Each structure stands twice: as C-alpha cells, then as structure tokens.
CSV table of C-alpha atoms and ligand atoms in Angstrom, one decimal:
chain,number,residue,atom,x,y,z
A,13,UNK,CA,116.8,126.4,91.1
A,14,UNK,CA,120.4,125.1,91.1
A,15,UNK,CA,122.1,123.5,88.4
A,16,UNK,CA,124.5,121.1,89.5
A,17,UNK,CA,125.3,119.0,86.4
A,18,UNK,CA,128.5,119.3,86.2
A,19,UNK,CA,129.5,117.0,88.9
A,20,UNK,CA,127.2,114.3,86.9
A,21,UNK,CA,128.0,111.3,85.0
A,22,UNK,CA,125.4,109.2,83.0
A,23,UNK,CA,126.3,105.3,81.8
A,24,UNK,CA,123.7,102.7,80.5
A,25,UNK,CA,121.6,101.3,83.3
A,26,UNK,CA,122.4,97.5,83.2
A,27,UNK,CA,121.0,94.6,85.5
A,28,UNK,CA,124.0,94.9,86.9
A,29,UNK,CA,122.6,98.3,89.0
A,30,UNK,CA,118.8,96.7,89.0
A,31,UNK,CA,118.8,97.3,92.9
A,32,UNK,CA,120.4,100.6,92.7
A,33,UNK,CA,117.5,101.9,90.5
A,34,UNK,CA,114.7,100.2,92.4
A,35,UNK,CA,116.1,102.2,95.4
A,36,UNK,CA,115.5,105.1,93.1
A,37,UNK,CA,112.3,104.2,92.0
A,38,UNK,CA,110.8,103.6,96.0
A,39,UNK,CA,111.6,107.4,96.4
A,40,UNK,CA,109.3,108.4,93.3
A,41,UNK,CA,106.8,106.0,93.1
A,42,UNK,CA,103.6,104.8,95.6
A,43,UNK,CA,103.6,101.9,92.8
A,44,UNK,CA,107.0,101.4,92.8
A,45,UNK,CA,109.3,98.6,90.7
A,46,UNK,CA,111.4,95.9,92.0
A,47,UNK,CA,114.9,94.8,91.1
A,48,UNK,CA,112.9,91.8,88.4
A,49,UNK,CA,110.2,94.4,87.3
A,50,UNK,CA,113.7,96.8,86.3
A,51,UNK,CA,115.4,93.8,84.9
A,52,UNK,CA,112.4,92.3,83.1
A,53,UNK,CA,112.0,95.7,80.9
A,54,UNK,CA,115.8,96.3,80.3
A,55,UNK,CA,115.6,92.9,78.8
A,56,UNK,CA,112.6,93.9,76.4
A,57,UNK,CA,114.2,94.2,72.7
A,58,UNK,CA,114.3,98.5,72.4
A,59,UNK,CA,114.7,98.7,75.9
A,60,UNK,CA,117.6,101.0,77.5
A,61,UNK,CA,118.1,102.8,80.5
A,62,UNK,CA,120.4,105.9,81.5
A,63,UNK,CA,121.8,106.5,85.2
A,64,UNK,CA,123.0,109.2,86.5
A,65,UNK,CA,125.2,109.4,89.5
A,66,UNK,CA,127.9,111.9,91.2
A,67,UNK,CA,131.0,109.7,91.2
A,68,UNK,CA,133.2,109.9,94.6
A,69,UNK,CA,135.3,112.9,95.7
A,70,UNK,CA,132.9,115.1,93.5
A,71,UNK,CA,131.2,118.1,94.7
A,72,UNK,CA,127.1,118.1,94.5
A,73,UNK,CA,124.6,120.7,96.2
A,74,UNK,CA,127.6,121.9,98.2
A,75,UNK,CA,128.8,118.3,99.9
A,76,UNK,CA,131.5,116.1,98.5
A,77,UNK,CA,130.3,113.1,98.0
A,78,UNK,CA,132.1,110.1,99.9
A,79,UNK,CA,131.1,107.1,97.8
A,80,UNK,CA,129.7,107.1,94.1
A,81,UNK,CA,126.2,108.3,94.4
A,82,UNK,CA,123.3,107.4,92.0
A,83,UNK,CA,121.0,110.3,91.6
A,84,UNK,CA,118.3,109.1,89.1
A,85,UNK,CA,117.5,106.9,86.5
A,86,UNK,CA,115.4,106.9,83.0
A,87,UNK,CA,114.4,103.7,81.3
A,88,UNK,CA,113.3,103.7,77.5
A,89,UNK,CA,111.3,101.7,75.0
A,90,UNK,CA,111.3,102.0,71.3
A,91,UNK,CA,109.6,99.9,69.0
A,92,UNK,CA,110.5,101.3,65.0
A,93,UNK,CA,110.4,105.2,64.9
A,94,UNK,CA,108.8,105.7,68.2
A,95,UNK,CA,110.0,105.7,71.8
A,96,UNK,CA,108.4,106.3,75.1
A,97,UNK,CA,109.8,106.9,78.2
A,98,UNK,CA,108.8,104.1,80.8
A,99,UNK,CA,109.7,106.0,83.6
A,100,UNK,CA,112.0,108.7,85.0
A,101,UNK,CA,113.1,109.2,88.6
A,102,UNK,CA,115.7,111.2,90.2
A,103,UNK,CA,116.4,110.7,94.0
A,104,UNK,CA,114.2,112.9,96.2
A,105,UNK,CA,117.0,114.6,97.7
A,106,UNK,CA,118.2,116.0,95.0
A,107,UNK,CA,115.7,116.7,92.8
A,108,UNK,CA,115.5,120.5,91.2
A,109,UNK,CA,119.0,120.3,90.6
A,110,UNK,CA,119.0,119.2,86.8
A,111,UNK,CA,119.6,115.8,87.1
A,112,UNK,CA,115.9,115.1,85.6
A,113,UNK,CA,117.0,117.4,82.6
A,114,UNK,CA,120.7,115.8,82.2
A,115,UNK,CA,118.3,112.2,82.0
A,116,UNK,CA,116.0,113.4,79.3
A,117,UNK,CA,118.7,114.9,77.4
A,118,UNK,CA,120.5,111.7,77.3
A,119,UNK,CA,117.7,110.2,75.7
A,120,UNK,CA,117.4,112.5,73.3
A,121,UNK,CA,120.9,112.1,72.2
A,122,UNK,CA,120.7,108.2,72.1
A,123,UNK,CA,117.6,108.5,70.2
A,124,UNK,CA,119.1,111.1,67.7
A,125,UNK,CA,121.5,107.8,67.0
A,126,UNK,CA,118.7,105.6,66.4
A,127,UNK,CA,117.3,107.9,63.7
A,128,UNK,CA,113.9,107.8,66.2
A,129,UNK,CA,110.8,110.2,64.8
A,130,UNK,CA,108.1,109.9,67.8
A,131,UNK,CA,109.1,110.2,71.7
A,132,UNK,CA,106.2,110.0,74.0
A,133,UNK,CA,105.2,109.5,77.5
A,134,UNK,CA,102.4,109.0,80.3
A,135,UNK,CA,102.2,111.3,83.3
A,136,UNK,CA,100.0,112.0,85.8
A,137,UNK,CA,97.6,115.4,85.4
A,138,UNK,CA,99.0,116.2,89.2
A,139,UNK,CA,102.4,115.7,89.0
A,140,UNK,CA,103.4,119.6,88.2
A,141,UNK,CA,106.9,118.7,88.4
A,142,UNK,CA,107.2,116.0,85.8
A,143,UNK,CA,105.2,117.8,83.6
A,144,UNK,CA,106.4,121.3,83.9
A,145,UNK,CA,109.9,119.3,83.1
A,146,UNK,CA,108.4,117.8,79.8
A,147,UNK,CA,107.0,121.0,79.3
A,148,UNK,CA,110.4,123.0,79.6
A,149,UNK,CA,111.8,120.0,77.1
A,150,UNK,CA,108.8,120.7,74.2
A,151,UNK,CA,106.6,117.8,75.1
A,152,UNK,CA,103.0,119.1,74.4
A,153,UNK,CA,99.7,116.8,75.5
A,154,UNK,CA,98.0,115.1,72.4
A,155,UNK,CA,95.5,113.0,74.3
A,156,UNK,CA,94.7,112.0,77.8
A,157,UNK,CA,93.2,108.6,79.6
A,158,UNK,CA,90.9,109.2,81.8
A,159,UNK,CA,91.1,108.0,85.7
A,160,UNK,CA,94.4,105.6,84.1
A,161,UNK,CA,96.3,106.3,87.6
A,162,UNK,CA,94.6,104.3,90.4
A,163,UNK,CA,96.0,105.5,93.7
A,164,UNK,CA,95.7,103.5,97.3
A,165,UNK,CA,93.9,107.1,98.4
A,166,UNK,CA,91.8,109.6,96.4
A,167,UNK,CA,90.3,109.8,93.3
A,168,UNK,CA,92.1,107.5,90.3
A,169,UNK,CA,94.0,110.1,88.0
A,170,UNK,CA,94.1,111.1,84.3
A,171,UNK,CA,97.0,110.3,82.6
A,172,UNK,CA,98.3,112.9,80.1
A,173,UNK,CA,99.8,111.6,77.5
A,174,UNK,CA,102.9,113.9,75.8
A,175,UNK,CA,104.9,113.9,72.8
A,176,UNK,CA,108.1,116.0,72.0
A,177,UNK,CA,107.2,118.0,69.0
B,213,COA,C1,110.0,114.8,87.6
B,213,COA,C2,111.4,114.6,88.1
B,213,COA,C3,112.1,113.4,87.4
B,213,COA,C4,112.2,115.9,87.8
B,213,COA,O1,113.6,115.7,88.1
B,213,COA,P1,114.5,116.9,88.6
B,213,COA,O2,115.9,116.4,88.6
B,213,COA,O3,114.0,117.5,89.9
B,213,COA,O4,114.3,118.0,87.4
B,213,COA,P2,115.3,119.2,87.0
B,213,COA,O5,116.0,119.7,88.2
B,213,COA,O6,116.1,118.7,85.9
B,213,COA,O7,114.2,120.2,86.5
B,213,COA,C5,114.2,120.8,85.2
B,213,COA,C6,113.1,121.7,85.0
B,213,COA,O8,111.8,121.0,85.2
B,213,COA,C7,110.9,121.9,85.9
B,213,COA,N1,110.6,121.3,87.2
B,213,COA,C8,111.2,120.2,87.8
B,213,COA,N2,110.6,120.0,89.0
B,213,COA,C9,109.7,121.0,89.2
B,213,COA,C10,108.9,121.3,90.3
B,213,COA,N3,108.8,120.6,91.4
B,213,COA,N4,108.0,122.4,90.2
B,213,COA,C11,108.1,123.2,89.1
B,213,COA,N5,108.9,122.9,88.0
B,213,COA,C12,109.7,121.8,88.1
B,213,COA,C13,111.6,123.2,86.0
B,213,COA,O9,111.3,124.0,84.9
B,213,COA,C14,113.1,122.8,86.1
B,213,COA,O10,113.9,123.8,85.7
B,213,COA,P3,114.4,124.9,86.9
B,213,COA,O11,114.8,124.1,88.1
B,213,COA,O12,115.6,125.6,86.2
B,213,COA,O13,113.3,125.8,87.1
B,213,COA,C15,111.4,114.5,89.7
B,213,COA,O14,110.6,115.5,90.2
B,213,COA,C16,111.0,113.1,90.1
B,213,COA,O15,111.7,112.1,90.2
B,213,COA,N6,109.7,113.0,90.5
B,213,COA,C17,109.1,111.7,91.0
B,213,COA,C18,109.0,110.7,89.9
B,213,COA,C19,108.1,111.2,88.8
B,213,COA,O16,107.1,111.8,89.0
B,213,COA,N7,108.5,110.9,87.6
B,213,COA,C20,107.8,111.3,86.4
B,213,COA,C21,106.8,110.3,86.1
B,213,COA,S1,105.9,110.6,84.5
C-alpha cells in the first residue's frame, strides 16, 4: 500500500503522552491499556517507548494535518541482551501506511545502541497483519502457547511467539 513516512516524526513515549497512547491502544486492542497500565511499564527499568506522530501543517494520506497527530506507538522491554516488544499499535485510520514499519525500525535502531542480541515478541496466530509485518521485518516463530489469548467471544487463541533472526 502507501508509504507515507516521510511526513512522520518518532520521539520517546514519556508519561507525559500516557493518554495519547492509551487512545492509541483502544483502537488496537479488545484488552486494551489505560493511561497507569502505559505509565506503570514505562516506569519498568529497560522499558522505552517510541511515538510516532504527523506534526502540524504536514501532509499525510493526502490531508494536511491541522494539529499534531499521533499515529502509533511501540513500547519495549529489555532485560540484559534480550528485548521484547510489549506491544505495538498504530491508529486504525491510518494503518497500511508504514507507520507500523517506521515503529519497528526505531526499535531496531535503539536497540543496535544497546548492543541487544535477542528481540522477541507475542502475537496472536490470527492477527495476519501484525504478523505478516514481523514477517516482512525477519521475525521467524520459535515456539507457540497454546489458547494464551482469551477473547470475550470465540475460542481463546495461540500465541506465536517470534524472534528477529
Ligand atoms: C500490526 C500493525 C501495528 C501494523 O501497522 P501498519 O502501520 O499498518 O503497518 P505498515 O503499514 O508499516 O505495514 C508494513 C508491512 O506489514 C505488512 N502488513 C501490515 N498490515 C497488513 C495487513 N493488514 N495485511 C497484510 N499485510 C500487512 C505488509 O507487508 C506491509 O507492507 P506493505 O503495506 O508495503 O504491503 C497494525 O495493523 C495495528 O496496529 N494492528 C492492531 C494492533 C496489533 O495487532 N498489534 C500487534 C500486536 S502483536
């Protein structure tokens, strides 16, 4: 699809834009986080968090955007050589337009600056999207737990879980 990434800019997520990225999170997530559930893993030792957003008087997917406007977040944990994303979300309006990509390739970078070996994560076996991302970014499946995804409707989901190789 579209690339749009040029009109992006990433900074640190702080607990100064807690609220922005729950906001984010409600329009990814059935089981989404809170304001204290964002600031309570920021404030984990190893934790950081990347958002992305289209500042104001920029152009994205064709509109100028009046105020700045946060697209999608990623939040990180890394304990010694390994690091696992806790989550990643971009905005469902705007989704398929790299933001996801611009996200995981700021995490890449940071980690390349903490000299980090392992980067893993958990997704859901249906979520095509997230894992044809993760896919497209070398993340292969090394293991898998079964019915780990317990939904408010249907059957409780396998998580997959990836690792960048
Ligand atoms: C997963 C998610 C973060 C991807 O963000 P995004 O900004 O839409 O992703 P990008 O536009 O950067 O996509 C990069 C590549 O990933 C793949 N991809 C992303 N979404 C896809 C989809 N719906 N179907 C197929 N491939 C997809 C494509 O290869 C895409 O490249 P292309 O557009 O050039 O074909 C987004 O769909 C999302 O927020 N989902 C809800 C929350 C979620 O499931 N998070 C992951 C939990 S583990």
């Amino acid at each position: 699809m579209t690339t749009q990434t040029a009109a992006l800019e990433i900074v640190a997520l702080t607990p100064a834009f807690a609220a922005v990225a729950a906001a984010l999170h409600q329009t990814g997530f059935e089981d989404c986080w809170d304001e204290t559930a964002i600031c309570d893993l920021l404030a984990v030792p190893g934790a950081f968090g990347l958002l992305a957003f289209v500042p104001k008087g920029r152009q994205f997917n064709r509109e100028t955007v009046v105020d700045d406007r946060p697209l999608g977040f990623v939040l990180v944990q890394t304990v010694l050589d390994e690091a696992e994303i806790n989550t990643i979300v971009v905005d469902a309006k705007a989704r398929r337009h790299g933001v996801g990509n611009v996200l995981m390739q700021g995490v890449f970078a940071r980690l390349q600056n903490q000299a980090s070996t392992r980067l893993l994560l958990e997704v859901a076996c249906d979520n095509a999207a997230a894992i044809a991302l993760y896919g497209k970014l070398g993340f292969v499946e090394i293991g898998r737990r079964r019915g780990y995804y317990r939904r408010k409707e249907g059957p409780a989901m396998d998580a997959l879980v990836m690792e960048r190789v």
